[in-house]
PDB file of C-alpha atoms and ligand atoms in Angstrom:
ATOM      1  CA  MET I   1     109.668 110.524 101.265  1.00 51.00           C
ATOM      2  CA  ASP I   2     111.786 107.424 101.753  1.00 50.00           C
ATOM      3  CA  GLU I   3     114.643 106.980 104.260  1.00 54.00           C
ATOM      4  CA  LEU I   4     117.409 107.498 101.437  1.00 51.00           C
ATOM      5  CA  TYR I   5     116.396 110.940 100.841  1.00 59.00           C
ATOM      6  CA  LEU I   6     116.799 111.412 104.935  1.00 74.00           C
ATOM      7  CA  LYS I   7     120.163 110.220 105.084  1.00 76.00           C
ATOM      8  CA  ASP I   8     122.625 112.803 106.856  1.00 87.00           C
ATOM      9  CA  ILE I   9     119.176 114.525 108.521  1.00 95.00           C
ATOM     10  CA  PRO I  10     119.058 113.694 112.223  1.00 96.00           C
ATOM     11  CA  VAL I  11     115.243 114.145 112.193  1.00 97.00           C
ATOM     12  CA  LYS I  12     114.619 113.156 116.104  1.00 96.00           C
ATOM     13  CA  GLU I  13     117.823 115.409 117.039  1.00 97.00           C
ATOM     14  CA  MET I  14     116.091 117.986 114.996  1.00 98.00           C
ATOM     15  CA  ILE I  15     112.699 117.755 116.831  1.00 98.00           C
ATOM     16  CA  ARG I  16     114.061 117.422 119.965  1.00 98.00           C
ATOM     17  CA  ALA I  17     116.177 120.922 119.269  1.00 98.00           C
ATOM     18  CA  ALA I  18     112.992 122.484 118.509  1.00 98.00           C
ATOM     19  CA  MET I  19     111.004 121.715 121.312  1.00 98.00           C
ATOM     20  CA  GLU I  20     113.807 122.896 123.501  1.00 98.00           C
ATOM     21  CA  ALA I  21     113.839 125.989 121.525  1.00 98.00           C
ATOM     22  CA  ARG I  22     109.866 126.364 121.907  1.00 98.00           C
ATOM     23  CA  LYS I  23     110.348 126.588 125.643  1.00 97.00           C
ATOM     24  CA  LYS I  24     112.127 129.916 125.026  1.00 98.00           C
ATOM     25  CA  ALA I  25     108.914 131.293 123.063  1.00 98.00           C
ATOM     26  CA  TYR I  26     107.718 134.856 123.634  1.00 98.00           C
ATOM     27  CA  ALA I  27     104.229 134.885 123.070  1.00 98.00           C
ATOM     28  CA  PRO I  28     101.972 136.522 125.666  1.00 98.00           C
ATOM     29  CA  TYR I  29      99.985 137.705 123.083  1.00 98.00           C
ATOM     30  CA  SER I  30      98.698 134.695 120.847  1.00 98.00           C
ATOM     31  CA  HIS I  31      99.805 132.312 123.766  1.00 98.00           C
ATOM     32  CA  TYR I  32     100.983 129.991 120.781  1.00 98.00           C
ATOM     33  CA  GLN I  33     104.500 128.700 121.170  1.00 98.00           C
ATOM     34  CA  VAL I  34     106.605 127.636 118.167  1.00 98.00           C
ATOM     35  CA  GLY I  35     110.266 126.310 118.515  1.00 98.00           C
ATOM     36  CA  ALA I  36     112.492 125.657 115.155  1.00 98.00           C
ATOM     37  CA  ALA I  37     115.403 123.982 114.422  1.00 98.00           C
ATOM     38  CA  LEU I  38     117.468 124.302 110.857  1.00 98.00           C
ATOM     39  CA  LEU I  39     120.325 121.511 110.016  1.00 98.00           C
ATOM     40  CA  THR I  40     123.358 123.629 107.819  1.00 98.00           C
ATOM     41  CA  ARG I  41     124.894 121.413 105.215  1.00 96.00           C
ATOM     42  CA  GLU I  42     128.006 121.259 107.773  1.00 95.00           C
ATOM     43  CA  LEU I  43     125.426 119.888 110.200  1.00 96.00           C
ATOM     44  CA  ARG I  44     125.291 122.375 112.504  1.00 97.00           C
ATOM     45  CA  ILE I  45     121.859 123.371 114.351  1.00 98.00           C
ATOM     46  CA  TYR I  46     120.799 126.611 114.949  1.00 98.00           C
ATOM     47  CA  THR I  47     117.338 126.808 116.712  1.00 99.00           C
ATOM     48  CA  GLY I  48     114.670 129.703 116.911  1.00 98.00           C
ATOM     49  CA  CYS I  49     111.303 130.621 118.833  1.00 98.00           C
ATOM     50  CA  ASN I  50     108.452 132.902 117.998  1.00 98.00           C
ATOM     51  CA  ILE I  51     109.133 136.490 119.700  1.00 98.00           C
ATOM     52  CA  GLU I  52     105.577 138.824 119.769  1.00 98.00           C
ATOM     53  CA  ASN I  53     105.791 142.326 120.332  1.00 98.00           C
ATOM     54  CA  ALA I  54     102.973 144.659 121.781  1.00 98.00           C
ATOM     55  CA  ALA I  55     102.721 146.405 118.660  1.00 98.00           C
ATOM     56  CA  TYR I  56     102.076 142.841 116.729  1.00 98.00           C
ATOM     57  CA  GLY I  57     103.672 143.718 113.612  1.00 98.00           C
ATOM     58  CA  PRO I  58     107.087 143.410 114.983  1.00 98.00           C
ATOM     59  CA  SER I  59     106.741 139.642 115.737  1.00 98.00           C
ATOM     60  CA  ILE I  60     108.709 137.203 114.433  1.00 98.00           C
ATOM     61  CA  CYS I  61     108.361 133.371 113.847  1.00 98.00           C
ATOM     62  CA  ALA I  62     110.241 130.383 115.048  1.00 99.00           C
ATOM     63  CA  GLU I  63     111.548 129.752 111.508  1.00 99.00           C
ATOM     64  CA  ARG I  64     112.746 133.327 110.713  1.00 99.00           C
ATOM     65  CA  THR I  65     114.352 133.388 114.069  1.00 99.00           C
ATOM     66  CA  ALA I  66     116.764 130.488 113.544  1.00 99.00           C
ATOM     67  CA  ILE I  67     117.329 131.178 110.102  1.00 98.00           C
ATOM     68  CA  VAL I  68     118.362 135.217 110.943  1.00 98.00           C
ATOM     69  CA  LYS I  69     120.393 133.456 113.328  1.00 98.00           C
ATOM     70  CA  ALA I  70     122.220 131.204 110.483  1.00 98.00           C
ATOM     71  CA  VAL I  71     122.610 133.675 107.991  1.00 98.00           C
ATOM     72  CA  SER I  72     124.125 136.230 110.450  1.00 98.00           C
ATOM     73  CA  GLU I  73     126.400 133.860 110.924  1.00 98.00           C
ATOM     74  CA  GLY I  74     127.377 132.784 107.770  1.00 97.00           C
ATOM     75  CA  TRP I  75     125.519 129.801 107.276  1.00 98.00           C
ATOM     76  CA  ARG I  76     123.340 130.404 104.005  1.00 97.00           C
ATOM     77  CA  LYS I  77     123.488 126.713 102.909  1.00 97.00           C
ATOM     78  CA  TRP I  78     120.949 124.113 104.731  1.00 98.00           C
ATOM     79  CA  LYS I  79     119.477 120.563 104.500  1.00 97.00           C
ATOM     80  CA  ALA I  80     116.460 120.968 106.793  1.00 98.00           C
ATOM     81  CA  ILE I  81     114.200 122.829 109.228  1.00 98.00           C
ATOM     82  CA  ALA I  82     112.206 121.184 112.142  1.00 98.00           C
ATOM     83  CA  ILE I  83     109.101 122.760 113.428  1.00 98.00           C
ATOM     84  CA  VAL I  84     106.826 121.910 116.456  1.00 98.00           C
ATOM     85  CA  GLY I  85     104.682 124.515 117.788  1.00 98.00           C
ATOM     86  CA  GLY I  86     100.986 124.431 120.067  1.00 98.00           C
ATOM     87  CA  PRO I  87      99.151 126.372 122.347  1.00 97.00           C
ATOM     88  CA  LEU I  88     100.927 127.224 125.750  1.00 96.00           C
ATOM     89  CA  GLY I  89     100.485 124.494 128.337  1.00 90.00           C
ATOM     90  CA  GLU I  90      98.797 122.224 126.266  1.00 92.00           C
ATOM     91  CA  GLU I  91     100.237 119.130 124.700  1.00 90.00           C
ATOM     92  CA  ILE I  92     101.254 119.704 120.926  1.00 95.00           C
ATOM     93  CA  SER I  93      98.382 118.316 118.861  1.00 96.00           C
ATOM     94  CA  GLN I  94      98.917 119.442 115.477  1.00 97.00           C
ATOM     95  CA  TYR I  95     101.663 119.776 112.824  1.00 98.00           C
ATOM     96  CA  ALA I  96     102.795 123.459 112.962  1.00 98.00           C
ATOM     97  CA  PHE I  97     103.420 124.270 109.293  1.00 98.00           C
ATOM     98  CA  PRO I  98     105.273 126.994 108.183  1.00 98.00           C
ATOM     99  CA  CYS I  99     103.497 130.356 107.548  1.00 98.00           C
ATOM    100  CA  GLY I 100     103.817 131.751 103.920  1.00 98.00           C
ATOM    101  CA  VAL I 101     106.494 134.586 105.197  1.00 98.00           C
ATOM    102  CA  CYS I 102     108.822 131.649 106.631  1.00 98.00           C
ATOM    103  CA  ARG I 103     108.246 129.746 103.237  1.00 98.00           C
ATOM    104  CA  GLN I 104     109.292 132.686 101.158  1.00 98.00           C
ATOM    105  CA  VAL I 105     112.131 133.481 103.315  1.00 98.00           C
ATOM    106  CA  MET I 106     113.255 129.642 103.295  1.00 98.00           C
ATOM    107  CA  GLN I 107     112.791 130.082  99.412  1.00 98.00           C
ATOM    108  CA  GLU I 108     115.693 132.734  99.195  1.00 97.00           C
ATOM    109  CA  PHE I 109     118.550 130.538 100.350  1.00 97.00           C
ATOM    110  CA  ALA I 110     116.866 126.848  99.836  1.00 97.00           C
ATOM    111  CA  ASP I 111     116.745 124.973  97.041  1.00 96.00           C
ATOM    112  CA  PRO I 112     113.094 123.975  96.896  1.00 97.00           C
ATOM    113  CA  ASP I 113     113.591 120.606  95.315  1.00 96.00           C
ATOM    114  CA  GLU I 114     115.854 119.552  97.920  1.00 96.00           C
ATOM    115  CA  PHE I 115     115.342 121.514 101.361  1.00 97.00           C
ATOM    116  CA  VAL I 116     113.150 119.360 103.885  1.00 97.00           C
ATOM    117  CA  VAL I 117     110.336 120.835 105.963  1.00 98.00           C
ATOM    118  CA  ILE I 118     109.926 118.822 109.574  1.00 98.00           C
ATOM    119  CA  VAL I 119     106.912 119.366 111.144  1.00 98.00           C
ATOM    120  CA  ALA I 120     106.287 117.388 114.410  1.00 98.00           C
ATOM    121  CA  LYS I 121     104.144 116.470 117.327  1.00 98.00           C
ATOM    122  CA  SER I 122     106.566 114.526 118.762  1.00 97.00           C
ATOM    123  CA  GLN I 123     110.137 112.864 118.397  1.00 96.00           C
ATOM    124  CA  GLU I 124     108.052 109.639 116.913  1.00 96.00           C
ATOM    125  CA  ASP I 125     105.332 111.676 115.055  1.00 97.00           C
ATOM    126  CA  TYR I 126     106.246 113.763 112.371  1.00 97.00           C
ATOM    127  CA  LYS I 127     105.747 114.683 108.649  1.00 97.00           C
ATOM    128  CA  ILE I 128     108.458 115.320 106.145  1.00 97.00           C
ATOM    129  CA  ASN I 129     107.635 117.387 103.518  1.00 97.00           C
ATOM    130  CA  ARG I 130     109.890 119.561 100.622  1.00 97.00           C
ATOM    131  CA  LEU I 131     109.966 123.191 100.214  1.00 98.00           C
ATOM    132  CA  LYS I 132     108.819 122.718  96.553  1.00 98.00           C
ATOM    133  CA  ASP I 133     105.721 120.912  97.838  1.00 98.00           C
ATOM    134  CA  LEU I 134     104.796 123.885 100.469  1.00 98.00           C
ATOM    135  CA  LEU I 135     105.488 126.624  98.170  1.00 98.00           C
ATOM    136  CA  PRO I 136     105.085 125.558  94.725  1.00 98.00           C
ATOM    137  CA  GLU I 137     106.346 127.388  91.509  1.00 97.00           C
ATOM    138  CA  GLY I 138     107.856 129.844  94.276  1.00 97.00           C
ATOM    139  CA  PHE I 139     109.602 133.136  93.458  1.00 96.00           C
ATOM    140  CA  GLY I 140     113.456 133.417  94.205  1.00 95.00           C
ATOM    141  CA  PRO I 141     116.281 135.120  93.621  1.00 94.00           C
ATOM    142  CA  GLU I 142     116.793 133.790  90.297  1.00 92.00           C
ATOM    143  CA  ASN I 143     113.611 135.398  89.500  1.00 94.00           C
ATOM    144  CA  VAL I 144     115.175 138.814  89.811  1.00 92.00           C
ATOM    145  CA  ALA I 145     117.588 139.875  87.341  1.00 74.00           C
ATOM    146  CA  GLY I 146     121.072 140.511  88.732  1.00 71.00           C
ATOM    147  CA  SER I 147     120.538 138.795  92.052  1.00 65.00           C
ATOM    148  CA  SER I 148     120.979 135.458  92.534  1.00 57.00           C
ATOM    149  CA  GLU I 149     123.560 135.620  95.473  1.00 67.00           C
ATOM    150  CA  GLY I 150     120.750 134.057  97.935  1.00 61.00           C
ATOM    151  CA  ARG I 151     121.721 130.381  96.940  1.00 70.00           C
ATOM    152  CA  ASN I 152     125.617 131.183  96.090  1.00 60.00           C
TER     153      ASN I 152
HETATM  154  N1  THU P 201     104.523 131.279 114.357  1.00 93.81           N
HETATM  155  C1  THU P 201     105.463 130.545 114.056  1.00 93.81           C
HETATM  156  O1  THU P 201     106.270 130.762 114.885  1.00 93.81           O
HETATM  157  N2  THU P 201     105.912 130.241 112.996  1.00 93.81           N
HETATM  158  C2  THU P 201     105.131 130.009 112.039  1.00 93.81           C
HETATM  159  O2  THU P 201     105.234 129.204 110.900  1.00 93.81           O
HETATM  160  C3  THU P 201     103.656 130.386 112.231  1.00 93.81           C
HETATM  161  C4  THU P 201     103.197 131.321 113.164  1.00 93.81           C
HETATM  162  C5  THU P 201     104.063 132.192 115.537  1.00 93.81           C
HETATM  163  C6  THU P 201     103.632 133.844 115.032  1.00 93.81           C
HETATM  164  C7  THU P 201     103.105 133.852 116.277  1.00 93.81           C
HETATM  165  O3  THU P 201     103.792 134.309 117.632  1.00 93.81           O
HETATM  166  C8  THU P 201     102.260 132.852 117.007  1.00 93.81           C
HETATM  167  O4  THU P 201     102.956 131.878 115.935  1.00 93.81           O
HETATM  168  C9  THU P 201     100.736 132.583 116.482  1.00 93.81           C
HETATM  169  O5  THU P 201     100.625 133.111 115.477  1.00 93.81           O
END
């Protein structure tokens, strides 16, 4: 993706924020810690970490933690999200792509053609993706009759 497309997206700052958020991860079961930083259209950054649960099912991913924080405070329009993840106590050696559930939750509010998903190992080593490429032919609010509120 070209630099023009990344205009207005502070990639390195977002990765740094995601790394800070990752330090807060509560992952005593998987020991896999994830941090995310969501950039709103207004250039606010909301961060999140994964929060696991003894009953497993109630666990939430870092991306959705950041998303629910932003939406619950009224920020539904976003430009990008940065994600970092890896096993506790190790250097980050892989890109942590968002799980399918998180991709679907992004689809609810973000324009898949525009929304940028940054997966990073460091502030210098990252990959830029668009949601439409991570969730091709995605199902969204426009597919449900009478419900197009998500992107409005
Ligand atoms: N996890 C995330 O936080 N984001 C993802 O997109 C994938 C997985 C978390 C969930 C769980 O706490 C741990 O990583 C291992 O799956």
